[in-house]
Amino acid sequence: MGVKGFVEGGLASIVAGCSTHPLDLIKVRMQLQGESNSAAARAPQPVHNLRPAFAFNSHSATLVGPPPPPPAQSARAGPISVGVRIVRTEGVAALYSGVSATVLRQTLYSTTRMGLYEALKVQWADPNTGNLPLTRKILAGLVAGGPRGGALRAAVGTPADVAMVRMQAGGRDYKNVVDAITKMARSEGIVSLWRGSSLTVNRAMIVTASQLASYDQIKEAILDRHLMKDGLGTHVTASFAAGFVASVASNPIDVIKTRVMNMKVEPGREPPYSGALDCALKTVRAEGPMALYKGFIPTISRQGPFTVVLFVTLEQLRKVLKDF
């Protein structure tokens, strides 16, 4: 396998990431819905210094004004309405905001996790059958996505991940991934580029174990039961099912990661979240437990096609590069 597994996985991931980028952007926008309102509700009420019109001395009266009325709660926008609104207000090109960060992220992130997973599969497979039990597939995914492969990704891949989330979220004047990383380092400090790095590793472990292991297991089951031949139909069926499994498993940590990476820390002010656990607790308290599954429809809408494109492209690349 060697370097070829890394090359095949990296190229397939870049194609899949670029193909489904608009769906990923819509998912990020939906995951951030309601965050500003819950933050406003936690903010302290302003204190007003007022001077009475007929005062007999020079002392000002300090009054605490009544809390402002809560912002109007608009109905939760669905993925189609969010997409339409983006196109109307920001233009069609806005759906590809952050695509340069996606390319960099997939190059650094997926190349490593998929290459390591394939290498571990070969190393741990049964020498007679070439198969791997499901438990070992899951373990291979956790190792490939975890600290063994995650330390390097966290070091070099998290800045691209943070830039991608912020460019997709909108509201900031970033021209491309390099411009985004440069402006974040200048305005919030170099450490801001690694905000949420532990979440990146944890998500990578969950996604790699659920997505890659389930794809291999479902594909093997289809072929062993002679339900379909080893072709496009099998690859699409197994990959879409794997995308669903990965979406269910990773959505909560993905919501937390998006919010932690998107928060802007201003000098002299307390950050909105002190960490991942604080973000999760505040989100659940303010918006309810199902807030951790915000954006699930666009997540599965994106994860399904992403996984299909990923594995179909990967299978074709394996055929092309089998003699190398």
PDB file of C-alpha atoms in Angstrom:
ATOM      1  CA  MET A   1       0.000   0.000   0.000  1.00  0.00           C
ATOM      2  CA  GLY A   2       2.622   2.553   1.119  1.00  0.00           C
ATOM      3  CA  VAL A   3       2.298   6.105  -0.185  1.00  0.00           C
ATOM      4  CA  LYS A   4      -0.323   5.097  -2.757  1.00  0.00           C
ATOM      5  CA  GLY A   5      -3.029   4.757  -0.091  1.00  0.00           C
ATOM      6  CA  PHE A   6      -2.374   8.313   1.088  1.00  0.00           C
ATOM      7  CA  VAL A   7      -2.438   9.685  -2.470  1.00  0.00           C
ATOM      8  CA  GLU A   8      -5.664   7.872  -3.378  1.00  0.00           C
ATOM      9  CA  GLY A   9      -7.396   8.927  -0.168  1.00  0.00           C
ATOM     10  CA  GLY A  10      -6.240  12.539  -0.462  1.00  0.00           C
ATOM     11  CA  LEU A  11      -7.321  12.989  -4.090  1.00  0.00           C
ATOM     12  CA  ALA A  12     -10.709  11.349  -3.474  1.00  0.00           C
ATOM     13  CA  SER A  13     -11.283  13.555  -0.421  1.00  0.00           C
ATOM     14  CA  ILE A  14     -10.483  16.770  -2.298  1.00  0.00           C
ATOM     15  CA  VAL A  15     -12.916  15.860  -5.102  1.00  0.00           C
ATOM     16  CA  ALA A  16     -15.632  14.972  -2.568  1.00  0.00           C
ATOM     17  CA  GLY A  17     -15.019  18.081  -0.456  1.00  0.00           C
ATOM     18  CA  CYS A  18     -15.237  20.496  -3.377  1.00  0.00           C
ATOM     19  CA  SER A  19     -18.292  18.737  -4.851  1.00  0.00           C
ATOM     20  CA  THR A  20     -20.320  19.034  -1.647  1.00  0.00           C
ATOM     21  CA  HIS A  21     -18.957  22.339  -0.296  1.00  0.00           C
ATOM     22  CA  PRO A  22     -22.254  24.293  -0.690  1.00  0.00           C
ATOM     23  CA  LEU A  23     -24.065  21.694   1.432  1.00  0.00           C
ATOM     24  CA  ASP A  24     -21.354  21.938   4.090  1.00  0.00           C
ATOM     25  CA  LEU A  25     -21.682  25.729   4.124  1.00  0.00           C
ATOM     26  CA  ILE A  26     -25.468  25.499   4.621  1.00  0.00           C
ATOM     27  CA  LYS A  27     -24.875  23.018   7.464  1.00  0.00           C
ATOM     28  CA  VAL A  28     -22.531  25.469   9.227  1.00  0.00           C
ATOM     29  CA  ARG A  29     -25.025  28.342   8.895  1.00  0.00           C
ATOM     30  CA  MET A  30     -27.782  26.159  10.383  1.00  0.00           C
ATOM     31  CA  GLN A  31     -25.589  25.009  13.263  1.00  0.00           C
ATOM     32  CA  LEU A  32     -25.018  28.651  14.223  1.00  0.00           C
ATOM     33  CA  GLN A  33     -28.737  29.490  14.225  1.00  0.00           C
ATOM     34  CA  GLY A  34     -29.943  30.653  17.638  1.00  0.00           C
ATOM     35  CA  GLU A  35     -26.424  31.130  18.990  1.00  0.00           C
ATOM     36  CA  SER A  36     -26.585  34.951  18.987  1.00  0.00           C
ATOM     37  CA  ASN A  37     -29.930  35.000  20.779  1.00  0.00           C
ATOM     38  CA  SER A  38     -28.757  32.646  23.516  1.00  0.00           C
ATOM     39  CA  ALA A  39     -25.591  34.702  23.942  1.00  0.00           C
ATOM     40  CA  ALA A  40     -27.623  37.885  24.226  1.00  0.00           C
ATOM     41  CA  ALA A  41     -29.783  36.301  26.904  1.00  0.00           C
ATOM     42  CA  ARG A  42     -26.681  35.536  28.988  1.00  0.00           C
ATOM     43  CA  ALA A  43     -25.274  39.063  28.671  1.00  0.00           C
ATOM     44  CA  PRO A  44     -25.562  41.371  31.744  1.00  0.00           C
ATOM     45  CA  GLN A  45     -28.203  44.077  31.567  1.00  0.00           C
ATOM     46  CA  PRO A  46     -26.902  47.633  30.958  1.00  0.00           C
ATOM     47  CA  VAL A  47     -26.759  50.148  33.794  1.00  0.00           C
ATOM     48  CA  HIS A  48     -27.899  53.666  32.858  1.00  0.00           C
ATOM     49  CA  ASN A  49     -26.622  56.836  34.582  1.00  0.00           C
ATOM     50  CA  LEU A  50     -29.440  59.389  34.456  1.00  0.00           C
ATOM     51  CA  ARG A  51     -29.582  62.975  35.769  1.00  0.00           C
ATOM     52  CA  PRO A  52     -33.108  63.912  36.951  1.00  0.00           C
ATOM     53  CA  ALA A  53     -34.488  67.066  35.337  1.00  0.00           C
ATOM     54  CA  PHE A  54     -35.291  68.782  38.678  1.00  0.00           C
ATOM     55  CA  ALA A  55     -32.409  67.615  40.861  1.00  0.00           C
ATOM     56  CA  PHE A  56     -31.343  69.787  43.820  1.00  0.00           C
ATOM     57  CA  ASN A  57     -27.803  68.453  43.831  1.00  0.00           C
ATOM     58  CA  SER A  58     -25.201  67.391  41.345  1.00  0.00           C
ATOM     59  CA  HIS A  59     -25.349  63.653  42.013  1.00  0.00           C
ATOM     60  CA  SER A  60     -26.503  61.464  39.206  1.00  0.00           C
ATOM     61  CA  ALA A  61     -29.139  58.820  39.810  1.00  0.00           C
ATOM     62  CA  THR A  62     -27.999  55.361  38.827  1.00  0.00           C
ATOM     63  CA  LEU A  63     -30.878  53.287  37.539  1.00  0.00           C
ATOM     64  CA  VAL A  64     -30.904  49.751  36.288  1.00  0.00           C
ATOM     65  CA  GLY A  65     -33.143  49.728  33.277  1.00  0.00           C
ATOM     66  CA  PRO A  66     -35.660  46.976  32.728  1.00  0.00           C
ATOM     67  CA  PRO A  67     -34.376  44.095  30.639  1.00  0.00           C
ATOM     68  CA  PRO A  68     -34.964  44.644  26.936  1.00  0.00           C
ATOM     69  CA  PRO A  69     -37.607  42.502  25.323  1.00  0.00           C
ATOM     70  CA  PRO A  70     -36.239  39.234  23.976  1.00  0.00           C
ATOM     71  CA  PRO A  71     -35.433  39.256  20.272  1.00  0.00           C
ATOM     72  CA  ALA A  72     -38.150  37.916  18.067  1.00  0.00           C
ATOM     73  CA  GLN A  73     -37.713  34.211  17.522  1.00  0.00           C
ATOM     74  CA  SER A  74     -37.964  33.554  13.864  1.00  0.00           C
ATOM     75  CA  ALA A  75     -38.915  30.107  12.721  1.00  0.00           C
ATOM     76  CA  ARG A  76     -36.025  27.736  12.293  1.00  0.00           C
ATOM     77  CA  ALA A  77     -35.008  28.008   8.678  1.00  0.00           C
ATOM     78  CA  GLY A  78     -34.615  24.739   6.792  1.00  0.00           C
ATOM     79  CA  PRO A  79     -31.696  23.903   4.498  1.00  0.00           C
ATOM     80  CA  ILE A  80     -33.525  24.942   1.317  1.00  0.00           C
ATOM     81  CA  SER A  81     -34.608  28.310   2.711  1.00  0.00           C
ATOM     82  CA  VAL A  82     -31.109  28.918   4.112  1.00  0.00           C
ATOM     83  CA  GLY A  83     -29.594  28.164   0.707  1.00  0.00           C
ATOM     84  CA  VAL A  84     -32.083  30.401  -1.103  1.00  0.00           C
ATOM     85  CA  ARG A  85     -31.448  33.230   1.363  1.00  0.00           C
ATOM     86  CA  ILE A  86     -27.682  32.963   0.870  1.00  0.00           C
ATOM     87  CA  VAL A  87     -28.057  33.137  -2.913  1.00  0.00           C
ATOM     88  CA  ARG A  88     -30.452  36.108  -2.727  1.00  0.00           C
ATOM     89  CA  THR A  89     -28.461  38.171  -0.236  1.00  0.00           C
ATOM     90  CA  GLU A  90     -24.872  37.170  -1.020  1.00  0.00           C
ATOM     91  CA  GLY A  91     -24.943  35.719  -4.521  1.00  0.00           C
ATOM     92  CA  VAL A  92     -24.375  32.228  -5.925  1.00  0.00           C
ATOM     93  CA  ALA A  93     -20.603  32.482  -5.397  1.00  0.00           C
ATOM     94  CA  ALA A  94     -21.213  32.721  -1.632  1.00  0.00           C
ATOM     95  CA  LEU A  95     -22.092  29.020  -1.616  1.00  0.00           C
ATOM     96  CA  TYR A  96     -18.402  28.368  -2.296  1.00  0.00           C
ATOM     97  CA  SER A  97     -17.084  30.693   0.415  1.00  0.00           C
ATOM     98  CA  GLY A  98     -14.148  28.942   2.029  1.00  0.00           C
ATOM     99  CA  VAL A  99     -13.585  26.370  -0.702  1.00  0.00           C
ATOM    100  CA  SER A 100      -9.848  27.150  -0.688  1.00  0.00           C
ATOM    101  CA  ALA A 101      -9.813  26.218   3.020  1.00  0.00           C
ATOM    102  CA  THR A 102     -11.696  23.016   2.175  1.00  0.00           C
ATOM    103  CA  VAL A 103      -8.991  21.989  -0.315  1.00  0.00           C
ATOM    104  CA  LEU A 104      -6.239  22.689   2.223  1.00  0.00           C
ATOM    105  CA  ARG A 105      -8.156  20.929   5.011  1.00  0.00           C
ATOM    106  CA  GLN A 106      -8.831  17.805   2.949  1.00  0.00           C
ATOM    107  CA  THR A 107      -5.208  17.710   1.815  1.00  0.00           C
ATOM    108  CA  LEU A 108      -3.930  17.797   5.388  1.00  0.00           C
ATOM    109  CA  TYR A 109      -6.780  15.989   7.167  1.00  0.00           C
ATOM    110  CA  SER A 110      -8.252  13.259   4.973  1.00  0.00           C
ATOM    111  CA  THR A 111      -5.004  12.288   3.287  1.00  0.00           C
ATOM    112  CA  THR A 112      -3.591  11.298   6.670  1.00  0.00           C
ATOM    113  CA  ARG A 113      -6.646   9.560   8.136  1.00  0.00           C
ATOM    114  CA  MET A 114      -7.468   7.528   5.024  1.00  0.00           C
ATOM    115  CA  GLY A 115      -3.867   6.590   4.353  1.00  0.00           C
ATOM    116  CA  LEU A 116      -3.343   5.408   7.924  1.00  0.00           C
ATOM    117  CA  TYR A 117      -6.624   3.487   7.907  1.00  0.00           C
ATOM    118  CA  GLU A 118      -5.687   1.599   4.745  1.00  0.00           C
ATOM    119  CA  ALA A 119      -2.221   0.845   6.131  1.00  0.00           C
ATOM    120  CA  LEU A 120      -3.699  -0.515   9.370  1.00  0.00           C
ATOM    121  CA  LYS A 121      -6.227  -2.611   7.424  1.00  0.00           C
ATOM    122  CA  VAL A 122      -3.430  -4.302   5.530  1.00  0.00           C
ATOM    123  CA  GLN A 123      -1.379  -4.818   8.684  1.00  0.00           C
ATOM    124  CA  TRP A 124      -4.242  -6.215  10.803  1.00  0.00           C
ATOM    125  CA  ALA A 125      -6.117  -8.211   8.140  1.00  0.00           C
ATOM    126  CA  ASP A 126      -6.429 -11.985   8.207  1.00  0.00           C
ATOM    127  CA  PRO A 127      -3.535 -13.234   6.021  1.00  0.00           C
ATOM    128  CA  ASN A 128      -5.705 -15.996   4.525  1.00  0.00           C
ATOM    129  CA  THR A 129      -8.919 -14.136   3.691  1.00  0.00           C
ATOM    130  CA  GLY A 130      -7.708 -10.543   3.695  1.00  0.00           C
ATOM    131  CA  ASN A 131     -10.775  -9.563   5.758  1.00  0.00           C
ATOM    132  CA  LEU A 132     -10.888  -7.617   8.991  1.00  0.00           C
ATOM    133  CA  PRO A 133     -13.502  -8.055  11.763  1.00  0.00           C
ATOM    134  CA  LEU A 134     -15.759  -5.071  12.438  1.00  0.00           C
ATOM    135  CA  THR A 135     -14.196  -4.424  15.842  1.00  0.00           C
ATOM    136  CA  ARG A 136     -10.749  -4.155  14.244  1.00  0.00           C
ATOM    137  CA  LYS A 137     -12.100  -1.887  11.511  1.00  0.00           C
ATOM    138  CA  ILE A 138     -13.513   0.443  14.171  1.00  0.00           C
ATOM    139  CA  LEU A 139     -10.230   0.302  16.108  1.00  0.00           C
ATOM    140  CA  ALA A 140      -8.283   1.082  12.921  1.00  0.00           C
ATOM    141  CA  GLY A 141     -10.558   4.076  12.332  1.00  0.00           C
ATOM    142  CA  LEU A 142     -10.106   5.344  15.888  1.00  0.00           C
ATOM    143  CA  VAL A 143      -6.325   4.995  15.652  1.00  0.00           C
ATOM    144  CA  ALA A 144      -6.150   6.625  12.205  1.00  0.00           C
ATOM    145  CA  GLY A 145      -8.352   9.515  13.307  1.00  0.00           C
ATOM    146  CA  GLY A 146      -7.038   9.703  16.865  1.00  0.00           C
ATOM    147  CA  PRO A 147      -3.881  10.930  18.607  1.00  0.00           C
ATOM    148  CA  ARG A 148      -1.531   8.733  16.562  1.00  0.00           C
ATOM    149  CA  GLY A 149      -2.540  10.472  13.342  1.00  0.00           C
ATOM    150  CA  GLY A 150      -4.355  13.380  14.943  1.00  0.00           C
ATOM    151  CA  ALA A 151      -1.383  15.180  16.506  1.00  0.00           C
ATOM    152  CA  LEU A 152       0.028  16.103  13.115  1.00  0.00           C
ATOM    153  CA  ARG A 153      -3.411  17.030  11.754  1.00  0.00           C
ATOM    154  CA  ALA A 154      -4.136  19.173  14.813  1.00  0.00           C
ATOM    155  CA  ALA A 155      -0.832  20.962  14.323  1.00  0.00           C
ATOM    156  CA  VAL A 156      -1.115  21.691  10.611  1.00  0.00           C
ATOM    157  CA  GLY A 157      -4.794  21.093   9.802  1.00  0.00           C
ATOM    158  CA  THR A 158      -6.702  22.968  12.518  1.00  0.00           C
ATOM    159  CA  PRO A 159      -5.866  26.466  11.175  1.00  0.00           C
ATOM    160  CA  ALA A 160      -7.394  25.443   7.830  1.00  0.00           C
ATOM    161  CA  ASP A 161     -10.403  23.985   9.667  1.00  0.00           C
ATOM    162  CA  VAL A 162     -10.949  27.176  11.695  1.00  0.00           C
ATOM    163  CA  ALA A 163     -10.578  29.310   8.564  1.00  0.00           C
ATOM    164  CA  MET A 164     -13.067  27.123   6.671  1.00  0.00           C
ATOM    165  CA  VAL A 165     -15.718  27.396   9.416  1.00  0.00           C
ATOM    166  CA  ARG A 166     -15.354  31.180   9.654  1.00  0.00           C
ATOM    167  CA  MET A 167     -15.422  31.717   5.906  1.00  0.00           C
ATOM    168  CA  GLN A 168     -18.534  29.549   5.635  1.00  0.00           C
ATOM    169  CA  ALA A 169     -20.233  31.318   8.559  1.00  0.00           C
ATOM    170  CA  GLY A 170     -19.951  34.680   6.780  1.00  0.00           C
ATOM    171  CA  GLY A 171     -19.808  38.140   8.317  1.00  0.00           C
ATOM    172  CA  ARG A 172     -16.036  38.448   7.965  1.00  0.00           C
ATOM    173  CA  ASP A 173     -13.992  39.938   5.147  1.00  0.00           C
ATOM    174  CA  TYR A 174     -11.754  37.004   4.248  1.00  0.00           C
ATOM    175  CA  LYS A 175     -10.534  36.739   0.650  1.00  0.00           C
ATOM    176  CA  ASN A 176      -9.101  33.228   0.875  1.00  0.00           C
ATOM    177  CA  VAL A 177      -7.700  30.748   3.388  1.00  0.00           C
ATOM    178  CA  VAL A 178      -4.300  32.487   3.621  1.00  0.00           C
ATOM    179  CA  ASP A 179      -5.960  35.872   4.198  1.00  0.00           C
ATOM    180  CA  ALA A 180      -8.249  34.356   6.852  1.00  0.00           C
ATOM    181  CA  ILE A 181      -5.375  32.744   8.754  1.00  0.00           C
ATOM    182  CA  THR A 182      -3.304  35.952   8.566  1.00  0.00           C
ATOM    183  CA  LYS A 183      -6.136  38.182   9.854  1.00  0.00           C
ATOM    184  CA  MET A 184      -7.012  35.777  12.686  1.00  0.00           C
ATOM    185  CA  ALA A 185      -3.382  35.690  13.825  1.00  0.00           C
ATOM    186  CA  ARG A 186      -3.138  39.487  13.774  1.00  0.00           C
ATOM    187  CA  SER A 187      -6.437  40.315  15.488  1.00  0.00           C
ATOM    188  CA  GLU A 188      -6.827  37.409  17.940  1.00  0.00           C
ATOM    189  CA  GLY A 189      -3.325  36.050  18.345  1.00  0.00           C
ATOM    190  CA  ILE A 190      -1.535  33.079  16.869  1.00  0.00           C
ATOM    191  CA  VAL A 191      -3.159  30.722  19.411  1.00  0.00           C
ATOM    192  CA  SER A 192      -6.591  31.393  17.880  1.00  0.00           C
ATOM    193  CA  LEU A 193      -5.543  29.321  14.856  1.00  0.00           C
ATOM    194  CA  TRP A 194      -5.627  26.174  17.009  1.00  0.00           C
ATOM    195  CA  ARG A 195      -8.927  26.905  18.728  1.00  0.00           C
ATOM    196  CA  GLY A 196     -10.884  23.658  18.947  1.00  0.00           C
ATOM    197  CA  SER A 197      -7.928  21.441  18.006  1.00  0.00           C
ATOM    198  CA  SER A 198      -8.977  18.766  20.516  1.00  0.00           C
ATOM    199  CA  LEU A 199     -12.455  18.778  18.977  1.00  0.00           C
ATOM    200  CA  THR A 200     -10.884  18.307  15.544  1.00  0.00           C
ATOM    201  CA  VAL A 201      -9.096  15.162  16.764  1.00  0.00           C
ATOM    202  CA  ASN A 202     -12.200  13.821  18.552  1.00  0.00           C
ATOM    203  CA  ARG A 203     -14.385  14.404  15.505  1.00  0.00           C
ATOM    204  CA  ALA A 204     -11.782  12.794  13.258  1.00  0.00           C
ATOM    205  CA  MET A 205     -11.809   9.683  15.437  1.00  0.00           C
ATOM    206  CA  ILE A 206     -15.609   9.422  15.354  1.00  0.00           C
ATOM    207  CA  VAL A 207     -15.971  10.133  11.632  1.00  0.00           C
ATOM    208  CA  THR A 208     -13.120   7.852  10.565  1.00  0.00           C
ATOM    209  CA  ALA A 209     -14.288   4.940  12.720  1.00  0.00           C
ATOM    210  CA  SER A 210     -17.955   5.260  11.745  1.00  0.00           C
ATOM    211  CA  GLN A 211     -17.546   6.190   8.077  1.00  0.00           C
ATOM    212  CA  LEU A 212     -14.677   4.001   6.886  1.00  0.00           C
ATOM    213  CA  ALA A 213     -15.436   0.973   9.057  1.00  0.00           C
ATOM    214  CA  SER A 214     -19.146   0.942   8.181  1.00  0.00           C
ATOM    215  CA  TYR A 215     -18.397   1.334   4.457  1.00  0.00           C
ATOM    216  CA  ASP A 216     -16.063  -1.663   4.437  1.00  0.00           C
ATOM    217  CA  GLN A 217     -18.424  -3.739   6.581  1.00  0.00           C
ATOM    218  CA  ILE A 218     -21.549  -2.974   4.509  1.00  0.00           C
ATOM    219  CA  LYS A 219     -19.685  -3.526   1.231  1.00  0.00           C
ATOM    220  CA  GLU A 220     -18.402  -6.904   2.440  1.00  0.00           C
ATOM    221  CA  ALA A 221     -21.912  -7.899   3.579  1.00  0.00           C
ATOM    222  CA  ILE A 222     -23.402  -7.037   0.174  1.00  0.00           C
ATOM    223  CA  LEU A 223     -20.741  -9.015  -1.689  1.00  0.00           C
ATOM    224  CA  ASP A 224     -20.765 -12.000   0.696  1.00  0.00           C
ATOM    225  CA  ARG A 225     -24.549 -12.346   0.339  1.00  0.00           C
ATOM    226  CA  HIS A 226     -24.321 -11.900  -3.451  1.00  0.00           C
ATOM    227  CA  LEU A 227     -26.885  -9.067  -3.305  1.00  0.00           C
ATOM    228  CA  MET A 228     -24.931  -7.077  -5.903  1.00  0.00           C
ATOM    229  CA  LYS A 229     -21.704  -7.367  -7.830  1.00  0.00           C
ATOM    230  CA  ASP A 230     -18.605  -5.377  -6.950  1.00  0.00           C
ATOM    231  CA  GLY A 231     -19.460  -2.308  -9.005  1.00  0.00           C
ATOM    232  CA  LEU A 232     -20.925   1.169  -8.893  1.00  0.00           C
ATOM    233  CA  GLY A 233     -24.238   0.056  -7.347  1.00  0.00           C
ATOM    234  CA  THR A 234     -22.476  -1.627  -4.425  1.00  0.00           C
ATOM    235  CA  HIS A 235     -20.158   1.330  -3.884  1.00  0.00           C
ATOM    236  CA  VAL A 236     -23.018   3.870  -3.895  1.00  0.00           C
ATOM    237  CA  THR A 237     -25.211   1.790  -1.548  1.00  0.00           C
ATOM    238  CA  ALA A 238     -22.428   1.101   0.959  1.00  0.00           C
ATOM    239  CA  SER A 239     -21.125   4.656   0.901  1.00  0.00           C
ATOM    240  CA  PHE A 240     -24.538   6.293   1.399  1.00  0.00           C
ATOM    241  CA  ALA A 241     -25.248   3.999   4.352  1.00  0.00           C
ATOM    242  CA  ALA A 242     -21.809   4.843   5.769  1.00  0.00           C
ATOM    243  CA  GLY A 243     -22.588   8.539   5.380  1.00  0.00           C
ATOM    244  CA  PHE A 244     -25.761   8.152   7.442  1.00  0.00           C
ATOM    245  CA  VAL A 245     -23.896   6.322  10.216  1.00  0.00           C
ATOM    246  CA  ALA A 246     -21.187   8.994  10.283  1.00  0.00           C
ATOM    247  CA  SER A 247     -23.761  11.813  10.393  1.00  0.00           C
ATOM    248  CA  VAL A 248     -25.609  10.356  13.391  1.00  0.00           C
ATOM    249  CA  ALA A 249     -22.360   9.712  15.261  1.00  0.00           C
ATOM    250  CA  SER A 250     -20.600  13.020  14.584  1.00  0.00           C
ATOM    251  CA  ASN A 251     -23.316  15.728  14.490  1.00  0.00           C
ATOM    252  CA  PRO A 252     -23.221  16.706  18.220  1.00  0.00           C
ATOM    253  CA  ILE A 253     -19.450  17.193  18.322  1.00  0.00           C
ATOM    254  CA  ASP A 254     -19.624  18.929  14.933  1.00  0.00           C
ATOM    255  CA  VAL A 255     -22.072  21.534  16.312  1.00  0.00           C
ATOM    256  CA  ILE A 256     -19.799  22.216  19.282  1.00  0.00           C
ATOM    257  CA  LYS A 257     -16.704  22.385  17.053  1.00  0.00           C
ATOM    258  CA  THR A 258     -18.391  24.846  14.701  1.00  0.00           C
ATOM    259  CA  ARG A 259     -19.405  27.180  17.547  1.00  0.00           C
ATOM    260  CA  VAL A 260     -16.043  27.078  19.325  1.00  0.00           C
ATOM    261  CA  MET A 261     -14.122  27.727  16.114  1.00  0.00           C
ATOM    262  CA  ASN A 262     -16.474  30.497  14.979  1.00  0.00           C
ATOM    263  CA  MET A 263     -16.403  32.490  18.251  1.00  0.00           C
ATOM    264  CA  LYS A 264     -14.430  35.727  18.185  1.00  0.00           C
ATOM    265  CA  VAL A 265     -12.455  36.584  21.311  1.00  0.00           C
ATOM    266  CA  GLU A 266     -11.951  40.316  21.763  1.00  0.00           C
ATOM    267  CA  PRO A 267      -9.070  41.664  23.902  1.00  0.00           C
ATOM    268  CA  GLY A 268     -10.141  42.387  27.476  1.00  0.00           C
ATOM    269  CA  ARG A 269     -13.443  40.532  27.159  1.00  0.00           C
ATOM    270  CA  GLU A 270     -14.387  37.065  28.342  1.00  0.00           C
ATOM    271  CA  PRO A 271     -14.791  34.575  25.484  1.00  0.00           C
ATOM    272  CA  PRO A 272     -18.312  33.225  24.862  1.00  0.00           C
ATOM    273  CA  TYR A 273     -17.116  29.700  25.663  1.00  0.00           C
ATOM    274  CA  SER A 274     -14.234  28.574  27.875  1.00  0.00           C
ATOM    275  CA  GLY A 275     -13.999  25.247  26.092  1.00  0.00           C
ATOM    276  CA  ALA A 276     -15.861  22.398  24.438  1.00  0.00           C
ATOM    277  CA  LEU A 277     -17.704  21.237  27.577  1.00  0.00           C
ATOM    278  CA  ASP A 278     -18.748  24.794  28.433  1.00  0.00           C
ATOM    279  CA  CYS A 279     -20.046  25.266  24.889  1.00  0.00           C
ATOM    280  CA  ALA A 280     -22.023  22.017  25.055  1.00  0.00           C
ATOM    281  CA  LEU A 281     -23.581  22.879  28.437  1.00  0.00           C
ATOM    282  CA  LYS A 282     -24.511  26.441  27.422  1.00  0.00           C
ATOM    283  CA  THR A 283     -25.969  25.240  24.137  1.00  0.00           C
ATOM    284  CA  VAL A 284     -28.121  22.575  25.810  1.00  0.00           C
ATOM    285  CA  ARG A 285     -29.277  24.930  28.600  1.00  0.00           C
ATOM    286  CA  ALA A 286     -30.197  27.757  26.256  1.00  0.00           C
ATOM    287  CA  GLU A 287     -31.561  25.810  23.272  1.00  0.00           C
ATOM    288  CA  GLY A 288     -32.334  22.293  24.505  1.00  0.00           C
ATOM    289  CA  PRO A 289     -30.617  18.920  23.899  1.00  0.00           C
ATOM    290  CA  MET A 290     -31.751  18.708  20.271  1.00  0.00           C
ATOM    291  CA  ALA A 291     -29.639  21.793  19.536  1.00  0.00           C
ATOM    292  CA  LEU A 292     -26.724  19.341  19.287  1.00  0.00           C
ATOM    293  CA  TYR A 293     -28.445  17.951  16.197  1.00  0.00           C
ATOM    294  CA  LYS A 294     -28.911  21.315  14.516  1.00  0.00           C
ATOM    295  CA  GLY A 295     -28.109  21.084  10.860  1.00  0.00           C
ATOM    296  CA  PHE A 296     -28.638  17.309  10.806  1.00  0.00           C
ATOM    297  CA  ILE A 297     -30.665  17.389   7.577  1.00  0.00           C
ATOM    298  CA  PRO A 298     -27.953  19.298   5.674  1.00  0.00           C
ATOM    299  CA  THR A 299     -25.356  17.149   7.460  1.00  0.00           C
ATOM    300  CA  ILE A 300     -26.848  13.929   6.088  1.00  0.00           C
ATOM    301  CA  SER A 301     -27.612  15.725   2.812  1.00  0.00           C
ATOM    302  CA  ARG A 302     -23.937  16.605   2.604  1.00  0.00           C
ATOM    303  CA  GLN A 303     -22.410  13.542   4.275  1.00  0.00           C
ATOM    304  CA  GLY A 304     -24.347  11.167   2.025  1.00  0.00           C
ATOM    305  CA  PRO A 305     -23.186  12.667  -1.299  1.00  0.00           C
ATOM    306  CA  PHE A 306     -19.732  13.384   0.173  1.00  0.00           C
ATOM    307  CA  THR A 307     -19.273   9.751   1.167  1.00  0.00           C
ATOM    308  CA  VAL A 308     -20.644   8.527  -2.167  1.00  0.00           C
ATOM    309  CA  VAL A 309     -18.304  10.769  -4.176  1.00  0.00           C
ATOM    310  CA  LEU A 310     -15.434   9.927  -1.817  1.00  0.00           C
ATOM    311  CA  PHE A 311     -15.654   6.147  -2.122  1.00  0.00           C
ATOM    312  CA  VAL A 312     -16.732   6.008  -5.775  1.00  0.00           C
ATOM    313  CA  THR A 313     -13.760   8.229  -6.651  1.00  0.00           C
ATOM    314  CA  LEU A 314     -11.517   6.163  -4.387  1.00  0.00           C
ATOM    315  CA  GLU A 315     -12.563   2.885  -6.029  1.00  0.00           C
ATOM    316  CA  GLN A 316     -11.923   4.337  -9.494  1.00  0.00           C
ATOM    317  CA  LEU A 317      -8.523   5.679  -8.432  1.00  0.00           C
ATOM    318  CA  ARG A 318      -7.620   2.228  -7.091  1.00  0.00           C
ATOM    319  CA  LYS A 319      -8.371   0.722 -10.501  1.00  0.00           C
ATOM    320  CA  VAL A 320      -6.335   3.390 -12.299  1.00  0.00           C
ATOM    321  CA  LEU A 321      -3.385   3.182  -9.893  1.00  0.00           C
ATOM    322  CA  LYS A 322      -3.445  -0.577  -9.232  1.00  0.00           C
ATOM    323  CA  ASP A 323      -0.279  -1.180 -11.275  1.00  0.00           C
ATOM    324  CA  PHE A 324       1.729   1.545  -9.537  1.00  0.00           C
TER     325      PHE A 324
END
